[in-house]
mmCIF file with all atom_site columns, C-alpha atoms in Angstrom:
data_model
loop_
_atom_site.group_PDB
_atom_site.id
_atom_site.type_symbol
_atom_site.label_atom_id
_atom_site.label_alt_id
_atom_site.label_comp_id
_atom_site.label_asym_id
_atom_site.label_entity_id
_atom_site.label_seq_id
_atom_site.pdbx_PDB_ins_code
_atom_site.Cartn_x
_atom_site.Cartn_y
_atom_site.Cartn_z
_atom_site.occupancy
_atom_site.B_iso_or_equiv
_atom_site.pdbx_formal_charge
_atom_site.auth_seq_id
_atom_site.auth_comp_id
_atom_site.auth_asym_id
_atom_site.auth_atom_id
_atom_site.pdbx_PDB_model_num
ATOM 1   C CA . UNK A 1 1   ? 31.787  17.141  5.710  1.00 41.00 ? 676 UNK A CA 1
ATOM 2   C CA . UNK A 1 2   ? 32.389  17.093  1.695  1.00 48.00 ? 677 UNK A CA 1
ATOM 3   C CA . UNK A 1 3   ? 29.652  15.564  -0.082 1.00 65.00 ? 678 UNK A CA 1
ATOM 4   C CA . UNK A 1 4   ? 32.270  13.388  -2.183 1.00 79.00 ? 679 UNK A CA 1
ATOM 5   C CA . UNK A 1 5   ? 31.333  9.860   -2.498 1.00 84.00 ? 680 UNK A CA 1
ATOM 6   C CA . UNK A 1 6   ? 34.122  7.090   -1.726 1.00 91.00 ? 681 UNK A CA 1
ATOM 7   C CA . UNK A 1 7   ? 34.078  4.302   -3.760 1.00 93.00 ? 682 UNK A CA 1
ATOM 8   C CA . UNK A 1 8   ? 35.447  1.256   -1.901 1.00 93.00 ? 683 UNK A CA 1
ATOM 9   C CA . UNK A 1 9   ? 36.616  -1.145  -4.458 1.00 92.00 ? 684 UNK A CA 1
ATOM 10  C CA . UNK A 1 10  ? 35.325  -4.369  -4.099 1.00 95.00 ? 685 UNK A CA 1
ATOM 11  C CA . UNK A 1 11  ? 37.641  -7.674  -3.102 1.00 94.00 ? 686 UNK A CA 1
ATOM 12  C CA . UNK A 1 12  ? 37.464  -11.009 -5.399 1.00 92.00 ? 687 UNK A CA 1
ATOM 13  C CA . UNK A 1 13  ? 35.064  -13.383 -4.452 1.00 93.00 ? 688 UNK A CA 1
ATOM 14  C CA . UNK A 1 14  ? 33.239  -12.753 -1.092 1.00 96.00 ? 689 UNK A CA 1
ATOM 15  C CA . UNK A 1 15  ? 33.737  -10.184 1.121  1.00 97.00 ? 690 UNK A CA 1
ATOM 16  C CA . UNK A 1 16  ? 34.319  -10.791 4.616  1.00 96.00 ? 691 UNK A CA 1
ATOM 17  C CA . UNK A 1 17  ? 33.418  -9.098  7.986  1.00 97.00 ? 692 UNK A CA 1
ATOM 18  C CA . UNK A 1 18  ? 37.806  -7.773  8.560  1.00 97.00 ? 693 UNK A CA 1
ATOM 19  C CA . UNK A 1 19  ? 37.228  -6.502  4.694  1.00 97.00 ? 694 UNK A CA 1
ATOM 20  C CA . UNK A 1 20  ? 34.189  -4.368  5.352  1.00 97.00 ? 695 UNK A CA 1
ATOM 21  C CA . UNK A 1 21  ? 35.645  -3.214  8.831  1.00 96.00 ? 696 UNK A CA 1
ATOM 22  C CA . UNK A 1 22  ? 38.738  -2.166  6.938  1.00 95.00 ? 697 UNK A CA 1
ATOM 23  C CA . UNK A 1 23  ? 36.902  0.328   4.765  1.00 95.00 ? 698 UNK A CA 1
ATOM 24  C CA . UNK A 1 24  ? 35.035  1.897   7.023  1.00 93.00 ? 699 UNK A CA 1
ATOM 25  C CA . UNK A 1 25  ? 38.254  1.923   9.380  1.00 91.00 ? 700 UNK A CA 1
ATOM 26  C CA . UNK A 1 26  ? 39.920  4.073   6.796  1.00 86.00 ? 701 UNK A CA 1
ATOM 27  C CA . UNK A 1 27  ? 37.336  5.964   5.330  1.00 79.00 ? 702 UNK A CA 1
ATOM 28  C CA . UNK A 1 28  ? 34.975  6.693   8.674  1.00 64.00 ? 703 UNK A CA 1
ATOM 29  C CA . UNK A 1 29  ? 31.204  6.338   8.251  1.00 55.00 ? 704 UNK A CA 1
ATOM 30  C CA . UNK A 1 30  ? 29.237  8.035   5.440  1.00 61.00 ? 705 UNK A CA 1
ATOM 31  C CA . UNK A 1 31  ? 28.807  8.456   1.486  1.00 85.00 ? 706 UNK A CA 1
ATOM 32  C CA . UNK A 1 32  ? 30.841  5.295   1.007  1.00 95.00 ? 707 UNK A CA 1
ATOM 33  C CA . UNK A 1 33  ? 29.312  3.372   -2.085 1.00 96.00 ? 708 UNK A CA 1
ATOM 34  C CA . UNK A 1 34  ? 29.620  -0.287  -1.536 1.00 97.00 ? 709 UNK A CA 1
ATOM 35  C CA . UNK A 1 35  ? 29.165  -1.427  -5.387 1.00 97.00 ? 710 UNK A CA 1
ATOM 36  C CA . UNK A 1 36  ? 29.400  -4.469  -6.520 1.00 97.00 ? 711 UNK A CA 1
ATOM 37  C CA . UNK A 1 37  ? 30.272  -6.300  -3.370 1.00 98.00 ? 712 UNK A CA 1
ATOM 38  C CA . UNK A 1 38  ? 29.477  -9.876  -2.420 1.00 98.00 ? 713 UNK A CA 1
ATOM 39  C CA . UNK A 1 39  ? 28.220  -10.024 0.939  1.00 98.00 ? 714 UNK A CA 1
ATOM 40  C CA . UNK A 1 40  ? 26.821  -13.206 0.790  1.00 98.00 ? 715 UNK A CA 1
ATOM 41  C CA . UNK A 1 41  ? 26.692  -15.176 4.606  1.00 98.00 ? 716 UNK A CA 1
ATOM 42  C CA . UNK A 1 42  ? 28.678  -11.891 6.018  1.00 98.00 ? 717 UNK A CA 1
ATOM 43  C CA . UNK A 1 43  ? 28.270  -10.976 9.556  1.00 98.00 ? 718 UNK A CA 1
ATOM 44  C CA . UNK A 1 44  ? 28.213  -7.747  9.748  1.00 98.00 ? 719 UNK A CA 1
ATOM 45  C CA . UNK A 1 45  ? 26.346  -7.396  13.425 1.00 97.00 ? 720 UNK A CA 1
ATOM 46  C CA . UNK A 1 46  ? 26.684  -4.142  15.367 1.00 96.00 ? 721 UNK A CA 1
ATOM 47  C CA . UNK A 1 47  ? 28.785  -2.301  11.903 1.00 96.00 ? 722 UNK A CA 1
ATOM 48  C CA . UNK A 1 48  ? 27.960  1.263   11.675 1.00 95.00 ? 723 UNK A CA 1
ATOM 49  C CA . UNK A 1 49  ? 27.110  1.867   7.780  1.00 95.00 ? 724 UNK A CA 1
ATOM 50  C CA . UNK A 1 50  ? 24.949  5.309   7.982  1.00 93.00 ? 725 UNK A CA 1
ATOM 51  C CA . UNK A 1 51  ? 24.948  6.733   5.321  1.00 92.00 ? 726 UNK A CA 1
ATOM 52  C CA . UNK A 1 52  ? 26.881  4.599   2.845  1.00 94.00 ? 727 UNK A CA 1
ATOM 53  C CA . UNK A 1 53  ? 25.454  3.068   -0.536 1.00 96.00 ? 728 UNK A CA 1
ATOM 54  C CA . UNK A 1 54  ? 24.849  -0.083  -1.638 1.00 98.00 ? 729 UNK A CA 1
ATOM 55  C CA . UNK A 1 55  ? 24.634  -0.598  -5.223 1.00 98.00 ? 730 UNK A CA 1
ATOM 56  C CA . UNK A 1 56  ? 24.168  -3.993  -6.968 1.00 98.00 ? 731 UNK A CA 1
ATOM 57  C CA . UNK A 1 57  ? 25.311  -5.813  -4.456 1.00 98.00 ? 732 UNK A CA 1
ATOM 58  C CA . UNK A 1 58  ? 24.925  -8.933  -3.281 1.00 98.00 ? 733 UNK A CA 1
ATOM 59  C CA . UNK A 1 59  ? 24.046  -10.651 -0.150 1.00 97.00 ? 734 UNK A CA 1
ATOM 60  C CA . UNK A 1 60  ? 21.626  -13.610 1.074  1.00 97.00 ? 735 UNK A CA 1
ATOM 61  C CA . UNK A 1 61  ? 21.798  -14.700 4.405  1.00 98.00 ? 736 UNK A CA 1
ATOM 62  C CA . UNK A 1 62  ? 24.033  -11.534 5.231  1.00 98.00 ? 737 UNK A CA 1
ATOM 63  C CA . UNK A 1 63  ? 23.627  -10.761 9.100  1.00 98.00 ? 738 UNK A CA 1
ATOM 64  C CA . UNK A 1 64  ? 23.074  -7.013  9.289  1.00 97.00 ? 739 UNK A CA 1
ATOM 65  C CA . UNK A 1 65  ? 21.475  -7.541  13.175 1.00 96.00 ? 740 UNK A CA 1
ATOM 66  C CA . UNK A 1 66  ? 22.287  -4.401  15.318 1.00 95.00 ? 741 UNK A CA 1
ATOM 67  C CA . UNK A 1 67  ? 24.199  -2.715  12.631 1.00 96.00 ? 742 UNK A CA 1
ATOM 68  C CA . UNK A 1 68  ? 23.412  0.949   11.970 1.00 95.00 ? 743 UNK A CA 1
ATOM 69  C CA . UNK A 1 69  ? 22.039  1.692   8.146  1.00 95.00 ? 744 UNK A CA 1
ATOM 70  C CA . UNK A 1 70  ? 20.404  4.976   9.148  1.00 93.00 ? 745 UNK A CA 1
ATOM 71  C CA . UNK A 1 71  ? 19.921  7.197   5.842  1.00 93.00 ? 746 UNK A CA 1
ATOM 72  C CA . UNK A 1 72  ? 22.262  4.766   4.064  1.00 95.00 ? 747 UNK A CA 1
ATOM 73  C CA . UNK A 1 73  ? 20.914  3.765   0.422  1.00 97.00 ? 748 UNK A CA 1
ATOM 74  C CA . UNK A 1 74  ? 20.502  0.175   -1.010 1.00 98.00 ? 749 UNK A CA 1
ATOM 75  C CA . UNK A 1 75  ? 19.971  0.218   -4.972 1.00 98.00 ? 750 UNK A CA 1
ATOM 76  C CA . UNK A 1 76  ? 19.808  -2.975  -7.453 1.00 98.00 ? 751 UNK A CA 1
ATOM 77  C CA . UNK A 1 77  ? 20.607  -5.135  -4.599 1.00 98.00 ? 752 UNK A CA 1
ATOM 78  C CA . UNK A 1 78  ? 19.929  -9.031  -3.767 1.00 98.00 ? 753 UNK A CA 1
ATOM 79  C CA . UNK A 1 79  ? 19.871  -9.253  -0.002 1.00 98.00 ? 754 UNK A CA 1
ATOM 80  C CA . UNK A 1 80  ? 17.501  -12.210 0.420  1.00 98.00 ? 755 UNK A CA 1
ATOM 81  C CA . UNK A 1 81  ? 17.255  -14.043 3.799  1.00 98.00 ? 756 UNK A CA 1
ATOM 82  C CA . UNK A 1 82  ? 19.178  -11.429 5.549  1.00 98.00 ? 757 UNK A CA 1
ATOM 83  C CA . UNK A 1 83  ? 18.573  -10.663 9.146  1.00 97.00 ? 758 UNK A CA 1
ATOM 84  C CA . UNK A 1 84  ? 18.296  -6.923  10.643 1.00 96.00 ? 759 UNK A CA 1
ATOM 85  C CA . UNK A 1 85  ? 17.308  -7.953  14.065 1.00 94.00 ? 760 UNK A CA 1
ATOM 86  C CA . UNK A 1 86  ? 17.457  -4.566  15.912 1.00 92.00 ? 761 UNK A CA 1
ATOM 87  C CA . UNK A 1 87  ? 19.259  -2.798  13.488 1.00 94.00 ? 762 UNK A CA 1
ATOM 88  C CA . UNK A 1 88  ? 18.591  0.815   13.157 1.00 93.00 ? 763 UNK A CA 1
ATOM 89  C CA . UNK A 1 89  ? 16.776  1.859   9.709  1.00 93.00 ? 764 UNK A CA 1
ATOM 90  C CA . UNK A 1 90  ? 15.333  4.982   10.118 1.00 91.00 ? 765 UNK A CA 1
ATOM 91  C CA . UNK A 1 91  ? 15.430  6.923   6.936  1.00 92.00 ? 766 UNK A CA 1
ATOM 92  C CA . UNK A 1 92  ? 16.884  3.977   5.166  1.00 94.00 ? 767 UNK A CA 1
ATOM 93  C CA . UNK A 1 93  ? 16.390  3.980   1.557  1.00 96.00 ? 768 UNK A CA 1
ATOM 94  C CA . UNK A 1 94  ? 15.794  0.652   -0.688 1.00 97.00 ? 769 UNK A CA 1
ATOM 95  C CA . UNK A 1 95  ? 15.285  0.395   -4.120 1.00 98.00 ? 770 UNK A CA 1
ATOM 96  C CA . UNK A 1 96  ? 14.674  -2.249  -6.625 1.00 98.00 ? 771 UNK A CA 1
ATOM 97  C CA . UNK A 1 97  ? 16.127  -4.696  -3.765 1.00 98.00 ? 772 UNK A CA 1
ATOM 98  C CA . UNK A 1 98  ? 15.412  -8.225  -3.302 1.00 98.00 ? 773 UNK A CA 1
ATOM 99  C CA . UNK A 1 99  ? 14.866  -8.525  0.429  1.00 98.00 ? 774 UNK A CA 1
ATOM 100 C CA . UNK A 1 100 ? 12.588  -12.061 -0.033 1.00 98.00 ? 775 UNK A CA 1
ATOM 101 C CA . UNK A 1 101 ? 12.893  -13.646 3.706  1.00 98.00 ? 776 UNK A CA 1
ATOM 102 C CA . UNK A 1 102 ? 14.319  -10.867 5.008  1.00 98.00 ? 777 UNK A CA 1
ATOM 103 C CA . UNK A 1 103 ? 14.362  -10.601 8.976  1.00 96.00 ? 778 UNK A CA 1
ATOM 104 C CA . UNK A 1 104 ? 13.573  -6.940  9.919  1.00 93.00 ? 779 UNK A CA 1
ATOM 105 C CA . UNK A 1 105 ? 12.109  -7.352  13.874 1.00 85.00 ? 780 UNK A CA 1
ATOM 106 C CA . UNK A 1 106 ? 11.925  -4.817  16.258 1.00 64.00 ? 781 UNK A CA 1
ATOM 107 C CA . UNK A 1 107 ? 14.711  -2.295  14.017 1.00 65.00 ? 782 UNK A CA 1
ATOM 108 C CA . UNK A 1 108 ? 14.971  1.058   15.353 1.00 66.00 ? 783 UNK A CA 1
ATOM 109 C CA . UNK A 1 109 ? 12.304  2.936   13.272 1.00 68.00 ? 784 UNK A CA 1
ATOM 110 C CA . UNK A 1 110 ? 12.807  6.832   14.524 1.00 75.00 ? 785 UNK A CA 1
ATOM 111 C CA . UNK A 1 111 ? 12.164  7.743   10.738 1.00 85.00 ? 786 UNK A CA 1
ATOM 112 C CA . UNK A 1 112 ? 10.475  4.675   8.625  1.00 86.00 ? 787 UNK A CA 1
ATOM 113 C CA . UNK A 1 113 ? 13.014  3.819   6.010  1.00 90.00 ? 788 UNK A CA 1
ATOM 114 C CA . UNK A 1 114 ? 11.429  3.661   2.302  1.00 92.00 ? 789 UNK A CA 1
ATOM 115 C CA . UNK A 1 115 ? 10.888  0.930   -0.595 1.00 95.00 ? 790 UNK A CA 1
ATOM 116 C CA . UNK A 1 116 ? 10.364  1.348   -3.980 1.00 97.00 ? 791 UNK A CA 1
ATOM 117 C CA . UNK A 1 117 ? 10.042  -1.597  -5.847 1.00 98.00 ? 792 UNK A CA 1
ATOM 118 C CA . UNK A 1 118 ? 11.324  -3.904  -3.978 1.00 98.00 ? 793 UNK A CA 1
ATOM 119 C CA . UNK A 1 119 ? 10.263  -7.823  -2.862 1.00 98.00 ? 794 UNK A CA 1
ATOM 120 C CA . UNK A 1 120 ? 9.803   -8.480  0.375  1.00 98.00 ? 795 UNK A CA 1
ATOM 121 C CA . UNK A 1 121 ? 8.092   -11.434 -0.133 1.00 98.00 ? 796 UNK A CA 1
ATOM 122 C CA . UNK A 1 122 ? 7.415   -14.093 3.005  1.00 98.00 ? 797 UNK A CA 1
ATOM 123 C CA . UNK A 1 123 ? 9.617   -11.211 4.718  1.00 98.00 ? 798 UNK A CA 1
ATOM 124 C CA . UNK A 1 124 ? 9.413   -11.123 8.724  1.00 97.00 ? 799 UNK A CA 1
ATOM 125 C CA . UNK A 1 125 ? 8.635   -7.576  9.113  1.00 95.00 ? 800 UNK A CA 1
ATOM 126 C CA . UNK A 1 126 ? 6.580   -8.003  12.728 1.00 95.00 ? 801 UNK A CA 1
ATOM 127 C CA . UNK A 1 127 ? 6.122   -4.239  14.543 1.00 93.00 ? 802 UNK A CA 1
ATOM 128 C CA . UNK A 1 128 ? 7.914   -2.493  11.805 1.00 93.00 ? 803 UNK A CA 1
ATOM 129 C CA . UNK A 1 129 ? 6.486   1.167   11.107 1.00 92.00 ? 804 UNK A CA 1
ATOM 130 C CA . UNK A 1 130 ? 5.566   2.380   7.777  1.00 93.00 ? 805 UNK A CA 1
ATOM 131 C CA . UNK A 1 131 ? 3.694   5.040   9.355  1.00 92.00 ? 806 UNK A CA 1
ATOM 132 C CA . UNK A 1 132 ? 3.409   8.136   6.597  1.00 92.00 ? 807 UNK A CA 1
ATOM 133 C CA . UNK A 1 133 ? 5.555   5.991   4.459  1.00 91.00 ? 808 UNK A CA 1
ATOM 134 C CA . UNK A 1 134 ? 5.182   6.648   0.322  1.00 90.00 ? 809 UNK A CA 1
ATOM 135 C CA . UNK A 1 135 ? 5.351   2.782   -1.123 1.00 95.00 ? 810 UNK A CA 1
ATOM 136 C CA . UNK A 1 136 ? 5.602   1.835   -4.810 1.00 95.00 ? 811 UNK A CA 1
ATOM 137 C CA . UNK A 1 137 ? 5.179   -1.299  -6.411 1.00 97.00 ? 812 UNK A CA 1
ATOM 138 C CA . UNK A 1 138 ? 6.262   -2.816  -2.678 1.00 98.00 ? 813 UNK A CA 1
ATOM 139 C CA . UNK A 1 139 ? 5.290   -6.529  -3.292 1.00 98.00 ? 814 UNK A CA 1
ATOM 140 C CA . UNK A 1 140 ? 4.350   -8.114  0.940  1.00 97.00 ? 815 UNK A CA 1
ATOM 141 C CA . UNK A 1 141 ? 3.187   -11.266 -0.449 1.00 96.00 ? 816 UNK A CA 1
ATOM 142 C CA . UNK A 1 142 ? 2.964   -13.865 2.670  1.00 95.00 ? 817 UNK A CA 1
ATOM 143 C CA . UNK A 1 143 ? 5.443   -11.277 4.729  1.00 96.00 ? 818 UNK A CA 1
ATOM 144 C CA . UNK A 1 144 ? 4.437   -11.054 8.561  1.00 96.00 ? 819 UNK A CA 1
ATOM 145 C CA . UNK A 1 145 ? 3.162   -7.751  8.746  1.00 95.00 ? 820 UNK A CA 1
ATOM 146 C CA . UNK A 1 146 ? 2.174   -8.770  12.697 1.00 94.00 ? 821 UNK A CA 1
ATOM 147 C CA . UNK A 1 147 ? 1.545   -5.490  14.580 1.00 93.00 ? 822 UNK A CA 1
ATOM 148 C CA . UNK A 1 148 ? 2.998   -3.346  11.494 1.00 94.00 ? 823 UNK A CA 1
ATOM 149 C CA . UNK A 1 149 ? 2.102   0.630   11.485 1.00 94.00 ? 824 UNK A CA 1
ATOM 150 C CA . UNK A 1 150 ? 0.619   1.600   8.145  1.00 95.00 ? 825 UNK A CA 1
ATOM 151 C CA . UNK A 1 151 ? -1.215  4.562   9.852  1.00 96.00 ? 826 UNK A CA 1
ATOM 152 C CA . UNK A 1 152 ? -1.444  7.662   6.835  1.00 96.00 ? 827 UNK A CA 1
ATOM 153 C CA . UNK A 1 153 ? 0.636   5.599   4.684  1.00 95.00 ? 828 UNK A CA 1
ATOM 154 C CA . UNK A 1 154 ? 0.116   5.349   0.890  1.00 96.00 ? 829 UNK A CA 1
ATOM 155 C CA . UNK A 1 155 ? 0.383   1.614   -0.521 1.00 96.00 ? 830 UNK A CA 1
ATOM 156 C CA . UNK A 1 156 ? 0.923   2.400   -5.096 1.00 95.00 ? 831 UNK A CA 1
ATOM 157 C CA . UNK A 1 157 ? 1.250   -1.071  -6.787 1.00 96.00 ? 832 UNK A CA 1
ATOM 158 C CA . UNK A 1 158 ? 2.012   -2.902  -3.391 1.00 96.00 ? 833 UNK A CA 1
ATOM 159 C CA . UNK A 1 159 ? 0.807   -6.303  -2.848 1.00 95.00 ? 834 UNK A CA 1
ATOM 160 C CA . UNK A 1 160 ? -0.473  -7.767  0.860  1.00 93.00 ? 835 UNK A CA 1
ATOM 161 C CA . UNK A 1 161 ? -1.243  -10.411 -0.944 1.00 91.00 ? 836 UNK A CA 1
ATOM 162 C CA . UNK A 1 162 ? -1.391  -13.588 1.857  1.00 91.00 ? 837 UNK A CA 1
ATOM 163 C CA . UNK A 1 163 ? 0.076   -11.049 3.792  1.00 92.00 ? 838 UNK A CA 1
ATOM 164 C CA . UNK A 1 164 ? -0.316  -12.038 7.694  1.00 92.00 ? 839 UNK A CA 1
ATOM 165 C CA . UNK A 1 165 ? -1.690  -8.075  8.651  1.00 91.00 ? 840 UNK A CA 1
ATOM 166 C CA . UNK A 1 166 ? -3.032  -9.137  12.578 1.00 89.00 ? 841 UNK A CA 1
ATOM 167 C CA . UNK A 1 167 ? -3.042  -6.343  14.672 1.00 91.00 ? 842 UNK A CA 1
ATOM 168 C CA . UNK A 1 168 ? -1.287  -4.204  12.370 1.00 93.00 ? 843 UNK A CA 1
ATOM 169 C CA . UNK A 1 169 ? -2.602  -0.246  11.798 1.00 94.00 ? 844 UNK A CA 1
ATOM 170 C CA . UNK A 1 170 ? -3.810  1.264   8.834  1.00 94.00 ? 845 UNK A CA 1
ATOM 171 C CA . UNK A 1 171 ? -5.470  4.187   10.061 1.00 95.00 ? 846 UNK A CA 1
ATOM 172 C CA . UNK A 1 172 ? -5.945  6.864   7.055  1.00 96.00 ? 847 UNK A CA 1
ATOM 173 C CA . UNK A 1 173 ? -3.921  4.436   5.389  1.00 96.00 ? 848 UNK A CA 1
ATOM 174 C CA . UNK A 1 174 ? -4.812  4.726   1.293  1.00 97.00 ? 849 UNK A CA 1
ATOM 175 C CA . UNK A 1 175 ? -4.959  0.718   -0.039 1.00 94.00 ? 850 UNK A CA 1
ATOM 176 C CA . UNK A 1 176 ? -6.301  1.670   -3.316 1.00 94.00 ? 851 UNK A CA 1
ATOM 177 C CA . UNK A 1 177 ? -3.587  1.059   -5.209 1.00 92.00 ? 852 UNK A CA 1
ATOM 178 C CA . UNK A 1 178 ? -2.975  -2.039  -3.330 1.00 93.00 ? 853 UNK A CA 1
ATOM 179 C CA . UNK A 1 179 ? -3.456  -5.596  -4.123 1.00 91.00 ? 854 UNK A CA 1
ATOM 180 C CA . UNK A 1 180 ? -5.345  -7.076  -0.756 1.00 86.00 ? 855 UNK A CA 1
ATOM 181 C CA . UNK A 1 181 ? -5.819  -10.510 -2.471 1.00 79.00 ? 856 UNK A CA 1
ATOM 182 C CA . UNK A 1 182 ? -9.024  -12.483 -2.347 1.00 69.00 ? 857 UNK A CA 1
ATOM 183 C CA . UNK A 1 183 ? -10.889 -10.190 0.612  1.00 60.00 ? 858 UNK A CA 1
ATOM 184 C CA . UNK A 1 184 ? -13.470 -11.812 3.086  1.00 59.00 ? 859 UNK A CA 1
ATOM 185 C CA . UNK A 1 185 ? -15.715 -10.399 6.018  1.00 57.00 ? 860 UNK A CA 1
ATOM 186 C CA . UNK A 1 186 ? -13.451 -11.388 8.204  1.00 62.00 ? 861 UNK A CA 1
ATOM 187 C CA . UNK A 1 187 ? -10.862 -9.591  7.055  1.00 63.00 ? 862 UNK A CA 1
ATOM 188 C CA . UNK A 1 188 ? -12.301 -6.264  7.010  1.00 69.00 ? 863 UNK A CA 1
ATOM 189 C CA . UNK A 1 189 ? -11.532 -5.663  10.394 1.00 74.00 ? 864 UNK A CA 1
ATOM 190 C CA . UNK A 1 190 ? -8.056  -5.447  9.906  1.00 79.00 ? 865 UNK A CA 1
ATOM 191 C CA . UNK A 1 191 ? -7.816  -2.889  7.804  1.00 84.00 ? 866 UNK A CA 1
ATOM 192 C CA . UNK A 1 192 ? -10.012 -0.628  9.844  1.00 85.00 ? 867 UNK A CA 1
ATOM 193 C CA . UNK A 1 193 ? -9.665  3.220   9.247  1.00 90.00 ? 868 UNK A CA 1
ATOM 194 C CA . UNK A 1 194 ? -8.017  2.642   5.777  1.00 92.00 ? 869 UNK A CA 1
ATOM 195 C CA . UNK A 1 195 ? -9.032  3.924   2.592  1.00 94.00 ? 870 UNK A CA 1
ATOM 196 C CA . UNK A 1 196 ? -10.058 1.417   -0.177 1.00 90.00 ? 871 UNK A CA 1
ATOM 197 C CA . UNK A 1 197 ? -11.595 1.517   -3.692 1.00 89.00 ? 872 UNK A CA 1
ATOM 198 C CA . UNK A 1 198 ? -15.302 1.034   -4.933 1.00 85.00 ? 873 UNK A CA 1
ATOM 199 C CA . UNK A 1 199 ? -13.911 -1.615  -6.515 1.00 84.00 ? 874 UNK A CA 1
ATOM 200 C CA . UNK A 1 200 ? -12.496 -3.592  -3.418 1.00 81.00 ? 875 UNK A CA 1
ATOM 201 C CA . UNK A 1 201 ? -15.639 -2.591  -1.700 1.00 80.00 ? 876 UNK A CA 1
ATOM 202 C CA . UNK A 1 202 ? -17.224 -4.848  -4.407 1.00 78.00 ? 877 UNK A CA 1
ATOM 203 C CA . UNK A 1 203 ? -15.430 -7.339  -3.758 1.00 73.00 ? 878 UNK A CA 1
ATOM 204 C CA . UNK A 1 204 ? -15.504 -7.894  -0.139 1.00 72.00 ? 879 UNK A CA 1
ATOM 205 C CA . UNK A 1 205 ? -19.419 -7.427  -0.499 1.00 72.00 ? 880 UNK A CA 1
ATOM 206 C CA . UNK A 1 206 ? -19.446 -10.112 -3.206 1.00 70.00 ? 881 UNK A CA 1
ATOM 207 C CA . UNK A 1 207 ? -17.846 -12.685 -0.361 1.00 62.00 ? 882 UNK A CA 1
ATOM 208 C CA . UNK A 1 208 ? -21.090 -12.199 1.458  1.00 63.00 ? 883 UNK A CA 1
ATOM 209 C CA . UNK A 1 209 ? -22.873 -13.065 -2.241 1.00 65.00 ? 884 UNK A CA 1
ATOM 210 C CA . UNK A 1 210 ? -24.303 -9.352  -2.409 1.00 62.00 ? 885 UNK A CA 1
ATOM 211 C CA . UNK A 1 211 ? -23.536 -8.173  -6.216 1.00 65.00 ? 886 UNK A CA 1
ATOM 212 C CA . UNK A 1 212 ? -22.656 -4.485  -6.533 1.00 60.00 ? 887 UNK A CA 1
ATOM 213 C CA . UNK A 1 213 ? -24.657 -2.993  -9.184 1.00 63.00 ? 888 UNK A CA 1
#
């Protein structure tokens, strides 16, 4: 298969489920760039999009559930609110995406798809596996990280910031680039097996009132 990427120009206004289906109709699946589309509200349940590109395009409360992303690419895109229920993102690639409120529970996960830069704040990311996963500047502020695999995963200007981690792994994990917010005894546990700094060593001692000299 030729490496050439297909450019599917984008329709005025927003793009619709028969406008997307159309594309991929004529061009099959794979290295189709999606740029500058508006996918805002689209339901595109059960589409098969491995392989294709995103870029800068937009789409809140798009419905990606059951779809099929693997190895596709999403760059410079707003995608807040969307749901992936079940959808397969193994290998997936996002960058610099806004995926705030995001709905990513119980996605196919053969390969952990990766995030660079990218908000996924107050995103519900319950069982999803990061395991071995590379993440920069990944900001999980308040996401539901609920039985999440972090196991040998390193977290570089991430934030877990309010980040709801029960149950979740982090085996070998290295958190010392990672913001872990204000830590307590209590919340030691749940990051058993990972790999933190002196520094938040200091500071989960200093919730017991030892100082660290």
């Amino acid at each position: 298969m030729s490496d050439t990427i297909i450019e599917a120009p984008a329709p005025e206004g927003m793009a619709t489920r028969h406008d997307v289906e159309a594309v991929l109709r004529g061009h099959g699946s794979g290295l189709i760039r999606f740029a500058g589309w508006n996918l805002t509200e689209a339901d595109l349940n059960g589409l098969d999009f491995q392989g294709c590109e995103f870029l800068r395009c937009r789409g809140a409360h798009a419905n990606f559930s059951s779809s099929n992303v693997a190895e596709a690419r999403f760059l410079f895109c707003d995608f807040n609110n969307t749901k992936w229920r079940g959808t397969n993102v193994s290998s997936a690639f996002f960058r610099d995406c806004k995926l705030t409120g995001a709905q990513m529970v119980v996605a196919n996960t053969l390969m952990p798809p990766a995030f660079e830069r990218c908000l996924l704040i107050n995103a519900n990311l319950r069982g999803l596996s990061f395991r071995r996963a590379q993440l920069d500047g990944v900001d999980f502020q308040g996401a539901d990280l609920r039985d999440a695999d972090f196991r040998d995963a390193v977290l570089t200007g991430c934030s877990l910031r309010e980040a709801n981690v029960a149950n979740a792994r982090f085996e070998g994990a290295d958190l010392r680039g990672a913001d872990l917010g204000s830590l307590q005894l209590a919340d030691a546990s749940r990051f058993k097996g990972a790999i933190i700094s002196k520094k938040q060593a200091g500071e989960l001692l200093s919730g017991l009132g030892l100082k660290v000299i």
